[in-house]
mmCIF file of C-alpha atoms in Angstrom:
data_model
loop_
_atom_site.group_PDB
_atom_site.id
_atom_site.type_symbol
_atom_site.label_atom_id
_atom_site.label_comp_id
_atom_site.label_asym_id
_atom_site.label_seq_id
_atom_site.Cartn_x
_atom_site.Cartn_y
_atom_site.Cartn_z
ATOM 1 C CA MET A 1 148.311 119.992 58.177
ATOM 2 C CA THR A 2 145.428 117.701 59.438
ATOM 3 C CA GLN A 3 143.296 116.350 56.616
ATOM 4 C CA PRO A 4 139.788 118.330 56.592
ATOM 5 C CA VAL A 5 137.288 116.260 57.766
ATOM 6 C CA VAL A 6 134.750 118.034 55.512
ATOM 7 C CA GLU A 7 135.674 119.708 51.928
ATOM 8 C CA LEU A 8 133.533 121.670 49.543
ATOM 9 C CA ARG A 9 135.362 122.098 46.251
ATOM 10 C CA GLY A 10 133.915 124.822 44.108
ATOM 11 C CA VAL A 11 130.091 124.111 44.797
ATOM 12 C CA THR A 12 127.344 125.650 42.986
ATOM 13 C CA LYS A 13 123.696 125.243 44.039
ATOM 14 C CA GLU A 14 121.073 126.478 41.588
ATOM 15 C CA PHE A 15 117.093 126.874 42.340
ATOM 16 C CA HIS A 16 115.404 127.010 39.040
ATOM 17 C CA GLY A 17 118.358 128.114 37.245
ATOM 18 C CA ASN A 18 119.289 130.738 39.851
ATOM 19 C CA PRO A 19 122.501 130.164 41.834
ATOM 20 C CA ALA A 20 121.980 130.344 45.754
ATOM 21 C CA VAL A 21 125.768 129.383 46.062
ATOM 22 C CA ARG A 22 128.344 129.935 43.463
ATOM 23 C CA ASP A 23 131.596 128.128 42.983
ATOM 24 C CA VAL A 24 132.450 128.149 46.990
ATOM 25 C CA SER A 25 135.332 126.213 48.259
ATOM 26 C CA PHE A 26 135.400 125.470 52.072
ATOM 27 C CA ASP A 27 137.379 123.305 54.703
ATOM 28 C CA LEU A 28 136.423 122.180 58.266
ATOM 29 C CA TYR A 29 139.190 120.349 60.219
ATOM 30 C CA PRO A 30 138.845 117.979 63.076
ATOM 31 C CA GLY A 31 137.726 119.561 66.188
ATOM 32 C CA GLU A 32 137.446 123.191 64.535
ATOM 33 C CA ILE A 33 134.636 125.653 65.194
ATOM 34 C CA HIS A 34 134.304 127.305 62.109
ATOM 35 C CA SER A 35 131.812 129.971 61.785
ATOM 36 C CA LEU A 36 129.757 131.170 58.641
ATOM 37 C CA LEU A 37 128.600 134.765 58.541
ATOM 38 C CA GLY A 38 126.602 136.741 55.924
ATOM 39 C CA GLU A 39 123.169 138.508 55.630
ATOM 40 C CA ASN A 40 120.099 136.752 54.631
ATOM 41 C CA GLY A 41 120.335 135.246 51.297
ATOM 42 C CA ALA A 42 124.219 135.046 51.539
ATOM 43 C CA GLY A 43 123.885 131.378 51.081
ATOM 44 C CA LYS A 44 124.939 130.122 54.547
ATOM 45 C CA SER A 45 122.056 127.521 55.009
ATOM 46 C CA THR A 46 122.279 126.404 51.449
ATOM 47 C CA LEU A 47 125.987 125.458 51.519
ATOM 48 C CA THR A 48 125.643 123.904 54.795
ATOM 49 C CA LYS A 49 122.741 121.852 53.602
ATOM 50 C CA MET A 50 124.844 120.567 50.806
ATOM 51 C CA ILE A 51 127.020 118.986 53.676
ATOM 52 C CA ALA A 52 124.004 117.646 55.413
ATOM 53 C CA GLY A 53 122.049 115.796 52.474
ATOM 54 C CA VAL A 54 119.232 118.263 52.164
ATOM 55 C CA HIS A 55 120.531 119.575 48.878
ATOM 56 C CA GLU A 56 122.789 117.906 46.113
ATOM 57 C CA PRO A 57 125.233 120.401 44.638
ATOM 58 C CA THR A 58 124.311 121.435 40.882
ATOM 59 C CA SER A 59 128.262 121.316 40.472
ATOM 60 C CA GLY A 60 131.242 120.895 42.520
ATOM 61 C CA GLU A 61 132.161 118.227 45.047
ATOM 62 C CA VAL A 62 131.502 117.262 48.775
ATOM 63 C CA ARG A 63 134.107 115.429 50.286
ATOM 64 C CA TYR A 64 133.973 113.686 54.111
ATOM 65 C CA LEU A 65 136.754 111.954 55.478
ATOM 66 C CA GLY A 66 138.929 112.189 52.364
ATOM 67 C CA LYS A 67 136.225 110.609 49.962
ATOM 68 C CA THR A 68 133.773 112.269 47.598
ATOM 69 C CA VAL A 69 130.152 111.795 48.947
ATOM 70 C CA GLU A 70 126.633 112.274 47.613
ATOM 71 C CA PHE A 71 124.045 112.183 50.574
ATOM 72 C CA SER A 72 120.698 111.806 49.445
ATOM 73 C CA SER A 73 119.233 112.768 53.018
ATOM 74 C CA PRO A 74 119.853 114.179 56.291
ATOM 75 C CA GLN A 75 119.211 110.823 57.653
ATOM 76 C CA GLU A 76 121.848 109.419 55.519
ATOM 77 C CA ALA A 77 124.444 112.045 56.649
ATOM 78 C CA LEU A 78 123.485 111.353 60.075
ATOM 79 C CA GLU A 79 124.254 107.874 59.835
ATOM 80 C CA SER A 80 127.687 108.813 58.547
ATOM 81 C CA GLY A 81 128.380 111.044 61.527
ATOM 82 C CA ILE A 82 127.206 114.483 59.966
ATOM 83 C CA ALA A 83 124.216 116.323 61.993
ATOM 84 C CA MET A 84 122.712 119.518 61.228
ATOM 85 C CA VAL A 85 120.437 121.443 63.832
ATOM 86 C CA PHE A 86 118.046 123.297 61.620
ATOM 87 C CA GLN A 87 116.266 126.722 62.022
ATOM 88 C CA GLU A 88 113.213 124.960 61.321
ATOM 89 C CA THR A 89 112.451 122.293 63.755
ATOM 90 C CA SER A 90 112.508 118.773 62.454
ATOM 91 C CA LEU A 91 111.020 117.262 65.707
ATOM 92 C CA VAL A 92 107.961 114.949 65.773
ATOM 93 C CA PRO A 93 105.189 117.264 67.564
ATOM 94 C CA SER A 94 103.211 114.175 68.756
ATOM 95 C CA LEU A 95 106.134 112.730 70.586
ATOM 96 C CA THR A 96 107.619 113.371 73.764
ATOM 97 C CA VAL A 97 111.027 114.984 74.263
ATOM 98 C CA ALA A 98 112.701 111.874 75.422
ATOM 99 C CA GLN A 99 111.133 109.793 72.039
ATOM 100 C CA ASN A 100 112.480 112.548 69.757
ATOM 101 C CA LEU A 101 115.989 112.164 71.282
ATOM 102 C CA GLU A 102 115.836 108.378 70.496
ATOM 103 C CA LEU A 103 114.242 108.563 67.180
ATOM 104 C CA GLY A 104 115.660 105.793 64.777
ATOM 105 C CA ASN A 105 116.008 103.357 67.726
ATOM 106 C CA GLU A 106 112.514 101.302 66.953
ATOM 107 C CA GLN A 107 112.925 99.775 70.637
ATOM 108 C CA PHE A 108 112.249 102.937 72.265
ATOM 109 C CA LEU A 109 108.379 102.510 72.929
ATOM 110 C CA THR A 110 108.833 99.397 74.839
ATOM 111 C CA ARG A 111 110.931 101.059 77.445
ATOM 112 C CA LEU A 112 109.543 104.409 78.264
ATOM 113 C CA ARG A 113 110.399 104.489 82.019
ATOM 114 C CA GLY A 114 113.880 103.983 81.166
ATOM 115 C CA LEU A 115 113.936 106.149 78.228
ATOM 116 C CA TYR A 116 112.707 108.989 80.221
ATOM 117 C CA ILE A 117 115.387 108.562 82.990
ATOM 118 C CA SER A 118 118.086 108.428 80.593
ATOM 119 C CA ALA A 119 116.945 111.440 78.876
ATOM 120 C CA GLN A 120 116.688 113.412 82.143
ATOM 121 C CA GLN A 121 120.026 112.620 82.884
ATOM 122 C CA PHE A 122 121.329 113.440 79.498
ATOM 123 C CA LEU A 123 119.575 116.761 79.335
ATOM 124 C CA GLN A 124 121.147 117.675 82.972
ATOM 125 C CA SER A 125 124.318 116.977 81.579
ATOM 126 C CA LEU A 126 123.937 119.583 78.807
ATOM 127 C CA SER A 127 122.252 122.122 81.590
ATOM 128 C CA PHE A 128 119.119 122.018 79.454
ATOM 129 C CA GLU A 129 116.251 122.513 81.526
ATOM 130 C CA VAL A 130 113.633 120.441 79.347
ATOM 131 C CA ASP A 131 111.041 117.803 80.614
ATOM 132 C CA PRO A 132 111.528 114.767 78.740
ATOM 133 C CA THR A 133 108.129 113.818 79.361
ATOM 134 C CA ALA A 134 106.649 116.606 77.507
ATOM 135 C CA LEU A 135 105.217 116.785 74.124
ATOM 136 C CA VAL A 136 107.435 118.376 71.678
ATOM 137 C CA SER A 137 103.808 120.405 70.506
ATOM 138 C CA GLN A 138 103.766 121.634 74.263
ATOM 139 C CA LEU A 139 107.463 123.251 74.000
ATOM 140 C CA GLY A 140 108.288 126.840 73.160
ATOM 141 C CA ALA A 141 110.605 127.962 70.520
ATOM 142 C CA ALA A 142 113.581 127.674 72.793
ATOM 143 C CA GLN A 143 113.097 124.417 74.224
ATOM 144 C CA LYS A 144 112.572 123.261 70.743
ATOM 145 C CA GLN A 145 115.839 124.362 69.851
ATOM 146 C CA MET A 146 117.545 122.819 72.804
ATOM 147 C CA VAL A 147 116.022 119.556 71.950
ATOM 148 C CA GLU A 148 117.358 119.631 68.458
ATOM 149 C CA ILE A 149 120.792 120.258 69.899
ATOM 150 C CA ALA A 150 120.467 117.795 72.158
ATOM 151 C CA ARG A 151 119.653 115.188 69.673
ATOM 152 C CA ALA A 152 122.627 116.246 67.506
ATOM 153 C CA VAL A 153 124.984 115.679 70.532
ATOM 154 C CA ARG A 154 123.044 112.163 71.424
ATOM 155 C CA HIS A 155 124.068 110.798 67.949
ATOM 156 C CA ASN A 156 127.710 111.366 68.723
ATOM 157 C CA ALA A 157 128.058 112.767 65.493
ATOM 158 C CA LYS A 158 131.604 113.672 64.306
ATOM 159 C CA VAL A 159 130.259 117.085 62.482
ATOM 160 C CA ILE A 160 127.480 119.245 63.961
ATOM 161 C CA ILE A 161 126.095 122.213 61.733
ATOM 162 C CA PHE A 162 124.325 124.697 64.000
ATOM 163 C CA ASP A 163 121.857 126.940 61.893
ATOM 164 C CA GLU A 164 121.317 130.060 64.105
ATOM 165 C CA PRO A 165 121.261 128.094 67.255
ATOM 166 C CA THR A 166 121.150 131.199 69.814
ATOM 167 C CA ALA A 167 118.110 133.089 68.273
ATOM 168 C CA THR A 168 115.581 132.054 70.444
ATOM 169 C CA LEU A 169 117.724 131.405 73.497
ATOM 170 C CA THR A 170 118.012 133.404 76.511
ATOM 171 C CA PRO A 171 121.538 134.765 77.911
ATOM 172 C CA GLU A 172 121.815 132.038 80.277
ATOM 173 C CA GLU A 173 120.843 129.448 77.895
ATOM 174 C CA LYS A 174 123.411 130.973 75.254
ATOM 175 C CA TYR A 175 126.128 130.626 78.083
ATOM 176 C CA HIS A 176 125.181 126.818 78.455
ATOM 177 C CA PHE A 177 124.890 126.220 74.778
ATOM 178 C CA PHE A 178 128.719 127.696 74.414
ATOM 179 C CA GLN A 179 129.917 125.680 76.948
ATOM 180 C CA LEU A 180 128.623 122.709 75.334
ATOM 181 C CA VAL A 181 130.106 123.806 72.050
ATOM 182 C CA LYS A 182 133.454 124.215 73.671
ATOM 183 C CA ARG A 183 133.184 120.792 75.214
ATOM 184 C CA LEU A 184 132.238 119.127 71.928
ATOM 185 C CA LYS A 185 135.481 120.587 70.462
ATOM 186 C CA GLY A 186 137.289 119.192 73.328
ATOM 187 C CA GLU A 187 136.133 115.777 72.406
ATOM 188 C CA GLY A 188 137.222 116.376 68.670
ATOM 189 C CA VAL A 189 133.997 117.068 67.201
ATOM 190 C CA SER A 190 133.870 119.743 64.148
ATOM 191 C CA ILE A 191 131.477 122.405 64.284
ATOM 192 C CA ILE A 192 129.959 124.655 61.735
ATOM 193 C CA PHE A 193 128.231 127.737 63.535
ATOM 194 C CA ILE A 194 125.967 129.739 61.324
ATOM 195 C CA SER A 195 125.232 133.350 62.887
ATOM 196 C CA HIS A 196 124.443 137.043 61.830
ATOM 197 C CA ALA A 197 126.359 137.761 65.331
ATOM 198 C CA LEU A 198 129.859 138.898 64.804
ATOM 199 C CA GLU A 199 130.705 139.121 68.348
ATOM 200 C CA GLU A 200 129.407 135.391 69.243
ATOM 201 C CA ALA A 201 131.359 133.997 66.114
ATOM 202 C CA LEU A 202 134.501 135.954 67.135
ATOM 203 C CA SER A 203 133.990 134.706 70.842
ATOM 204 C CA ILE A 204 133.990 131.066 69.946
ATOM 205 C CA SER A 205 135.450 130.331 66.526
ATOM 206 C CA ASP A 206 138.766 128.962 65.459
ATOM 207 C CA ARG A 207 138.057 130.430 61.721
ATOM 208 C CA ILE A 208 135.496 132.650 60.195
ATOM 209 C CA THR A 209 134.284 132.422 56.830
ATOM 210 C CA ILE A 210 131.958 135.374 55.094
ATOM 211 C CA LEU A 211 129.808 134.922 52.413
ATOM 212 C CA ARG A 212 127.976 137.494 50.406
ATOM 213 C CA ASP A 213 125.049 136.882 47.631
ATOM 214 C CA GLY A 214 126.243 133.388 47.392
ATOM 215 C CA THR A 215 130.040 133.849 46.754
ATOM 216 C CA HIS A 216 133.144 133.298 49.245
ATOM 217 C CA VAL A 217 134.339 136.934 50.614
ATOM 218 C CA THR A 218 137.139 135.482 52.715
ATOM 219 C CA THR A 219 138.211 132.909 55.314
ATOM 220 C CA GLN A 220 140.277 134.067 58.263
ATOM 221 C CA ASP A 221 141.452 133.201 61.737
ATOM 222 C CA ALA A 222 139.042 134.519 64.309
ATOM 223 C CA SER A 223 142.190 135.876 66.036
ATOM 224 C CA ASP A 224 143.185 137.962 63.132
ATOM 225 C CA LEU A 225 139.565 139.279 62.771
ATOM 226 C CA ASN A 226 139.754 140.330 66.501
ATOM 227 C CA ARG A 227 142.380 142.531 66.402
#
């Protein structure tokens, strides 16, 4: 079997002595769409934030591309090829959509016209109707989420974690999002999809992991759960 791109081995994360995730193991393979399901407080976001450099495990091991890693920040994880699209937006409200897409590129302020043209073409390629010249502070929740998704794709990440990405999207926007996810899978990108919606997960996933109260319940092929 292909080597996992991400491996969690017996990870536990405690906050003030209380475990949010307890002794959970998890694998993500190249080009796989792996959904995480569970109720609020199940540990889904905490688990993935240990992959994305937001939290460090209290115990256990995170491996990426076969090596143990200890990312100190989401930026460090992103530079290594892991992007997370958070429920809570990490965009800069005072910058435009195009500028947010290019954050990290210190030259973007000197070439705004070309930046906007490039961003417009990129957003259109994703079927996202967002004005690249608009300030993020002027956007609604759904458009902010689309910009977050676009920024993750823009960085050519090997692993993208989507945390409840469809919560604010219309049915048409969800359709375009799922088409994008399938396209990313075809390009070999590995995807973790956090959701409450079993039907959505079943329709798009290769495998599904269920968490409850911070513990691992089961991991199964989506095709088996669909029967």
